[in-house]
């Protein structure tokens, strides 16, 4: 029941179709990479998944709850890391997380336990009392991922979480989130346009101009070609 199911979802900005009949399912414990070039529709899909936008075309189910009919139940099962950082830079990591915990109705000892567990999972416990402003980009991102885990959601959504980070930070964060899916059974949807963040055992959904071009294990989609070439060929970006 902990997965994410998207069925025949479409969305338009006026006359501009951004998503056209998108369907795919991500099972619990699966890391799903949503790969697509700029303009593919990734951010639009994330906006629909977080109910920033709504659509009457199609259905989204989060951990068994219909997002349109039971929005509060469904949203309570979502942890989200947006592309733009939303940390309060003047607060410590711990206080950023406390504030978020309070928004979810968690306080006192229960909140502290959750905060510590989330920070430990991201290898960030020793930075709990540093000001967000003093952290490097990779550590800020990790703090945000930890924050998204505090209410113990079944589904974690990350919209291009490694944008602007150096190679070592990108690798560390990609590995942390892969481990998270595997070890905790959370469902992960990771939007990216970077093919090297995708591992063989991942589910790979290729989105292009609002439509799904492929949905299978990364190893299957890739075949014996390097993923980057395959991706570029499929999306026509190579020509
Ligand atoms: P991605 O996140 O994959 O780069 P987007 O979801 O941002 O893709 O965009 C999908 C399509 O919708 C693109 O063609 C983009 O130009 C268009 N689009 C995005 N936002 C708007 C908007 N506010 N108004 C009109 N068109 C938009």
CSV table of C-alpha atoms and ligand atoms in Angstrom, one decimal:
chain,number,residue,atom,x,y,z
A,1,UNK,CA,0.0,0.0,0.0
A,2,UNK,CA,3.0,2.3,0.4
A,3,UNK,CA,3.5,3.1,-3.3
A,4,UNK,CA,2.7,5.8,-5.7
A,5,UNK,CA,0.3,5.3,-8.6
A,6,UNK,CA,-0.2,7.8,-11.4
A,7,UNK,CA,-3.0,6.9,-13.9
A,8,UNK,CA,-3.6,8.8,-17.2
A,9,UNK,CA,-2.8,12.2,-15.8
A,10,UNK,CA,-2.9,15.2,-18.1
A,11,UNK,CA,-2.3,18.9,-17.5
A,12,UNK,CA,-2.3,22.0,-19.6
A,13,UNK,CA,-1.2,25.6,-19.1
A,14,UNK,CA,-3.9,27.2,-21.2
A,15,UNK,CA,-3.4,25.9,-24.7
A,16,UNK,CA,0.0,24.4,-23.8
A,17,UNK,CA,-0.1,20.7,-22.9
A,18,UNK,CA,2.5,19.9,-20.3
A,19,UNK,CA,1.5,16.3,-19.4
A,20,UNK,CA,-0.4,14.0,-21.8
A,21,UNK,CA,-1.9,10.8,-20.4
A,22,UNK,CA,1.0,10.0,-18.0
A,23,UNK,CA,0.7,6.6,-16.2
A,24,UNK,CA,3.2,4.8,-14.1
A,25,UNK,CA,3.4,3.1,-10.7
A,26,UNK,CA,6.2,3.0,-8.2
A,27,UNK,CA,6.2,0.1,-5.7
A,28,UNK,CA,7.3,0.4,-2.0
A,29,UNK,CA,11.0,0.3,-1.6
A,30,UNK,CA,11.6,1.2,-5.2
A,31,UNK,CA,13.9,4.1,-6.3
A,32,UNK,CA,12.3,5.5,-9.4
A,33,UNK,CA,14.3,7.9,-11.5
A,34,UNK,CA,12.1,10.3,-13.5
A,35,UNK,CA,14.4,11.3,-16.3
A,36,UNK,CA,13.6,14.0,-18.9
A,37,UNK,CA,15.2,17.0,-20.5
A,38,UNK,CA,14.2,20.5,-19.6
A,39,UNK,CA,10.5,21.1,-20.5
A,40,UNK,CA,9.6,17.4,-20.3
A,41,UNK,CA,7.0,18.0,-17.7
A,42,UNK,CA,8.8,16.9,-14.5
A,43,UNK,CA,8.1,20.0,-12.4
A,44,UNK,CA,4.5,20.0,-13.6
A,45,UNK,CA,4.1,16.4,-12.4
A,46,UNK,CA,5.7,17.3,-9.0
A,47,UNK,CA,3.3,20.3,-8.7
A,48,UNK,CA,0.4,17.9,-9.2
A,49,UNK,CA,1.8,15.3,-6.8
A,50,UNK,CA,2.1,18.0,-4.1
A,51,UNK,CA,-1.3,19.6,-5.0
A,52,UNK,CA,0.3,22.9,-5.9
A,53,UNK,CA,-1.8,22.3,-9.0
A,54,UNK,CA,-4.8,20.1,-9.5
A,55,UNK,CA,-6.2,18.4,-12.5
A,56,UNK,CA,-9.4,16.5,-13.3
A,57,UNK,CA,-7.7,14.4,-15.9
A,58,UNK,CA,-6.4,11.3,-14.3
A,59,UNK,CA,-5.8,9.9,-10.9
A,60,UNK,CA,-3.0,10.0,-8.4
A,61,UNK,CA,-2.8,7.6,-5.5
A,62,UNK,CA,-0.3,7.9,-2.6
A,63,UNK,CA,0.0,4.9,-0.3
A,64,UNK,CA,-3.5,3.8,-1.3
A,65,UNK,CA,-5.1,7.3,-0.7
A,66,UNK,CA,-6.6,9.2,-3.7
A,67,UNK,CA,-4.9,12.6,-3.8
A,68,UNK,CA,-8.1,14.3,-5.1
A,69,UNK,CA,-10.6,12.6,-2.7
A,70,UNK,CA,-8.5,12.3,0.4
A,71,UNK,CA,-5.9,15.0,0.0
A,72,UNK,CA,-4.9,15.3,3.7
A,73,UNK,CA,-4.4,11.5,4.1
A,74,UNK,CA,-2.5,11.4,0.8
A,75,UNK,CA,-0.3,14.4,1.5
A,76,UNK,CA,0.6,13.2,5.0
A,77,UNK,CA,2.3,10.3,3.3
A,78,UNK,CA,4.5,12.5,1.1
A,79,UNK,CA,7.9,14.0,1.9
A,80,UNK,CA,9.1,16.5,-0.6
A,81,UNK,CA,12.4,18.1,-1.5
A,82,UNK,CA,11.9,20.9,-3.9
A,83,UNK,CA,14.5,22.2,-6.4
A,84,UNK,CA,14.9,25.5,-4.6
A,85,UNK,CA,16.1,25.3,-1.0
A,86,UNK,CA,13.5,26.2,1.6
A,87,UNK,CA,15.7,26.2,4.7
A,88,UNK,CA,15.8,29.2,7.0
A,89,UNK,CA,19.4,30.0,6.6
A,90,UNK,CA,19.6,31.9,10.0
A,91,UNK,CA,18.4,28.9,12.0
A,92,UNK,CA,20.4,25.9,13.0
A,93,UNK,CA,19.7,22.6,11.2
A,94,UNK,CA,18.0,21.3,14.3
A,95,UNK,CA,15.7,24.3,14.6
A,96,UNK,CA,14.8,24.1,10.9
A,97,UNK,CA,13.7,20.5,11.5
A,98,UNK,CA,11.9,21.4,14.8
A,99,UNK,CA,9.9,24.0,13.0
A,100,UNK,CA,8.9,21.5,10.3
A,101,UNK,CA,8.1,18.9,12.9
A,102,UNK,CA,5.8,21.4,14.7
A,103,UNK,CA,4.0,22.0,11.4
A,104,UNK,CA,3.2,18.3,11.3
A,105,UNK,CA,2.0,18.3,14.9
A,106,UNK,CA,5.1,16.8,16.4
A,107,UNK,CA,6.8,18.3,19.4
A,108,UNK,CA,8.8,17.5,22.5
A,109,UNK,CA,10.6,14.3,23.0
A,110,UNK,CA,8.9,12.6,20.0
A,111,UNK,CA,10.0,15.4,17.7
A,112,UNK,CA,13.6,15.2,19.0
A,113,UNK,CA,13.8,11.4,18.5
A,114,UNK,CA,12.5,11.8,14.9
A,115,UNK,CA,14.9,14.7,14.1
A,116,UNK,CA,17.9,12.8,15.4
A,117,UNK,CA,16.9,9.7,13.5
A,118,UNK,CA,16.4,11.6,10.3
A,119,UNK,CA,19.7,13.5,10.6
A,120,UNK,CA,21.6,10.2,11.4
A,121,UNK,CA,20.2,8.6,8.3
A,122,UNK,CA,21.7,11.4,6.2
A,123,UNK,CA,25.0,11.4,8.2
A,124,UNK,CA,24.2,14.9,9.4
A,125,UNK,CA,23.7,14.4,13.2
A,126,UNK,CA,27.0,16.1,14.1
A,127,UNK,CA,25.9,19.2,12.1
A,128,UNK,CA,22.6,19.6,13.9
A,129,UNK,CA,23.6,22.8,15.7
A,130,UNK,CA,25.3,24.5,12.8
A,131,UNK,CA,23.5,27.4,11.1
A,132,UNK,CA,22.1,26.4,7.7
A,133,UNK,CA,23.9,29.4,6.2
A,134,UNK,CA,27.3,27.9,7.3
A,135,UNK,CA,26.8,24.6,5.6
A,136,UNK,CA,28.0,23.8,2.1
A,137,UNK,CA,25.4,23.0,-0.7
A,138,UNK,CA,25.6,19.3,-0.3
A,139,UNK,CA,25.0,19.4,3.5
A,140,UNK,CA,22.1,21.8,3.1
A,141,UNK,CA,20.5,19.4,0.7
A,142,UNK,CA,21.0,16.5,3.1
A,143,UNK,CA,19.4,18.6,5.9
A,144,UNK,CA,16.4,19.1,3.6
A,145,UNK,CA,16.1,15.4,2.8
A,146,UNK,CA,16.3,14.7,6.6
A,147,UNK,CA,13.5,17.3,7.1
A,148,UNK,CA,11.4,15.5,4.5
A,149,UNK,CA,11.6,12.3,6.5
A,150,UNK,CA,10.5,13.6,9.9
A,151,UNK,CA,6.8,12.8,9.6
A,152,UNK,CA,7.8,9.3,8.3
A,153,UNK,CA,6.2,9.5,4.9
A,154,UNK,CA,5.7,6.5,2.7
A,155,UNK,CA,6.7,8.4,-0.5
A,156,UNK,CA,9.6,10.7,-0.9
A,157,UNK,CA,9.6,13.1,-3.9
A,158,UNK,CA,12.8,14.9,-4.9
A,159,UNK,CA,12.8,17.4,-7.7
A,160,UNK,CA,16.4,17.5,-9.2
A,161,UNK,CA,17.9,17.5,-5.7
A,162,UNK,CA,21.5,17.6,-6.8
A,163,UNK,CA,21.3,20.7,-9.1
A,164,UNK,CA,24.3,22.9,-8.5
A,165,UNK,CA,26.3,20.4,-6.4
A,166,UNK,CA,29.8,19.1,-7.0
A,167,UNK,CA,30.3,15.5,-8.1
A,168,UNK,CA,31.2,14.2,-4.6
A,169,UNK,CA,28.2,15.7,-3.0
A,170,UNK,CA,25.9,14.5,-5.8
A,171,UNK,CA,27.2,10.9,-5.4
A,172,UNK,CA,26.9,11.0,-1.6
A,173,UNK,CA,23.3,12.2,-1.8
A,174,UNK,CA,22.3,9.8,-4.6
A,175,UNK,CA,23.7,6.9,-2.5
A,176,UNK,CA,22.0,8.0,0.7
A,177,UNK,CA,18.6,8.1,-1.0
A,178,UNK,CA,19.1,4.8,-2.7
A,179,UNK,CA,20.0,3.2,0.7
A,180,UNK,CA,16.9,4.9,2.2
A,181,UNK,CA,14.5,3.2,-0.3
A,182,UNK,CA,16.2,-0.2,0.1
A,183,UNK,CA,16.5,-0.1,3.9
A,184,UNK,CA,13.2,1.6,4.9
A,185,UNK,CA,10.9,0.4,2.1
A,186,UNK,CA,10.0,4.0,1.2
A,187,UNK,CA,9.0,4.8,-2.3
A,188,UNK,CA,11.3,7.3,-4.0
A,189,UNK,CA,10.6,9.4,-7.0
A,190,UNK,CA,13.7,11.3,-8.0
A,191,UNK,CA,13.5,13.7,-11.0
A,192,UNK,CA,16.7,14.4,-12.8
A,193,UNK,CA,18.1,15.1,-16.2
A,194,UNK,CA,21.4,13.6,-15.2
A,195,UNK,CA,21.8,10.0,-16.4
A,196,UNK,CA,24.7,9.1,-14.1
A,197,UNK,CA,22.4,9.4,-11.0
A,198,UNK,CA,20.5,6.3,-12.1
A,199,UNK,CA,21.6,2.8,-11.0
A,200,UNK,CA,20.9,-0.5,-12.8
A,201,UNK,CA,18.3,-1.7,-10.2
A,202,UNK,CA,16.3,1.5,-10.4
A,203,UNK,CA,13.0,1.9,-12.1
A,204,UNK,CA,13.5,4.3,-14.9
A,205,UNK,CA,10.7,6.4,-16.3
A,206,UNK,CA,11.6,8.5,-19.3
A,207,UNK,CA,9.4,11.6,-19.8
A,208,UNK,CA,9.6,13.6,-22.9
A,209,UNK,CA,7.3,16.4,-24.1
A,210,UNK,CA,4.7,15.4,-21.5
A,211,UNK,CA,4.6,11.7,-22.4
A,212,UNK,CA,6.2,8.5,-21.1
A,213,UNK,CA,8.7,7.1,-23.5
A,214,UNK,CA,9.9,4.2,-21.3
A,215,UNK,CA,9.1,2.7,-18.0
A,216,UNK,CA,11.2,-0.3,-16.9
A,217,UNK,CA,14.2,-1.3,-14.9
A,218,UNK,CA,17.2,0.9,-15.8
A,219,UNK,CA,19.1,-2.1,-17.0
A,220,UNK,CA,16.3,-3.1,-19.4
A,221,UNK,CA,15.8,0.4,-20.8
A,222,UNK,CA,19.5,0.8,-21.3
A,223,UNK,CA,20.2,-2.6,-22.9
A,224,UNK,CA,23.9,-2.8,-23.7
A,225,UNK,CA,24.2,0.8,-24.6
A,226,UNK,CA,25.3,3.5,-22.2
A,227,UNK,CA,22.2,5.1,-20.7
A,228,UNK,CA,23.3,8.6,-21.7
A,229,UNK,CA,23.3,7.6,-25.4
A,230,UNK,CA,20.0,5.8,-25.2
A,231,UNK,CA,18.4,8.7,-23.4
A,232,UNK,CA,19.7,11.2,-25.9
A,233,UNK,CA,18.6,9.0,-28.8
A,234,UNK,CA,15.1,8.4,-27.4
A,235,UNK,CA,14.4,12.1,-26.7
A,236,UNK,CA,15.9,13.2,-30.0
A,237,UNK,CA,18.2,15.5,-28.1
A,238,UNK,CA,21.2,14.0,-30.0
A,239,UNK,CA,20.1,15.3,-33.3
B,1,LIG,P1,10.6,20.2,-16.6
B,1,LIG,O1,10.4,20.4,-15.2
B,1,LIG,O2,10.8,18.8,-17.1
B,1,LIG,O3,11.7,21.1,-17.2
B,1,LIG,P2,8.1,21.6,-16.8
B,1,LIG,O4,7.0,20.9,-16.1
B,1,LIG,O5,8.7,22.8,-16.2
B,1,LIG,O6,9.2,20.7,-17.3
B,1,LIG,O7,7.4,22.1,-18.2
B,1,LIG,C1,6.7,21.3,-19.1
B,1,LIG,C2,6.1,22.2,-20.2
B,1,LIG,O8,5.2,23.1,-19.7
B,1,LIG,C3,7.2,23.0,-21.0
B,1,LIG,O9,6.9,23.0,-22.3
B,1,LIG,C4,7.1,24.4,-20.3
B,1,LIG,O10,7.5,25.3,-21.3
B,1,LIG,C5,5.6,24.4,-20.0
B,1,LIG,N1,5.3,25.3,-18.9
B,1,LIG,C6,5.8,25.1,-17.6
B,1,LIG,N2,5.3,26.0,-16.8
B,1,LIG,C7,4.5,26.8,-17.5
B,1,LIG,C8,3.6,28.0,-17.2
B,1,LIG,N3,3.6,28.5,-16.0
B,1,LIG,N4,2.9,28.5,-18.3
B,1,LIG,C9,3.0,27.9,-19.5
B,1,LIG,N5,3.7,26.9,-19.8
B,1,LIG,C10,4.5,26.3,-18.9
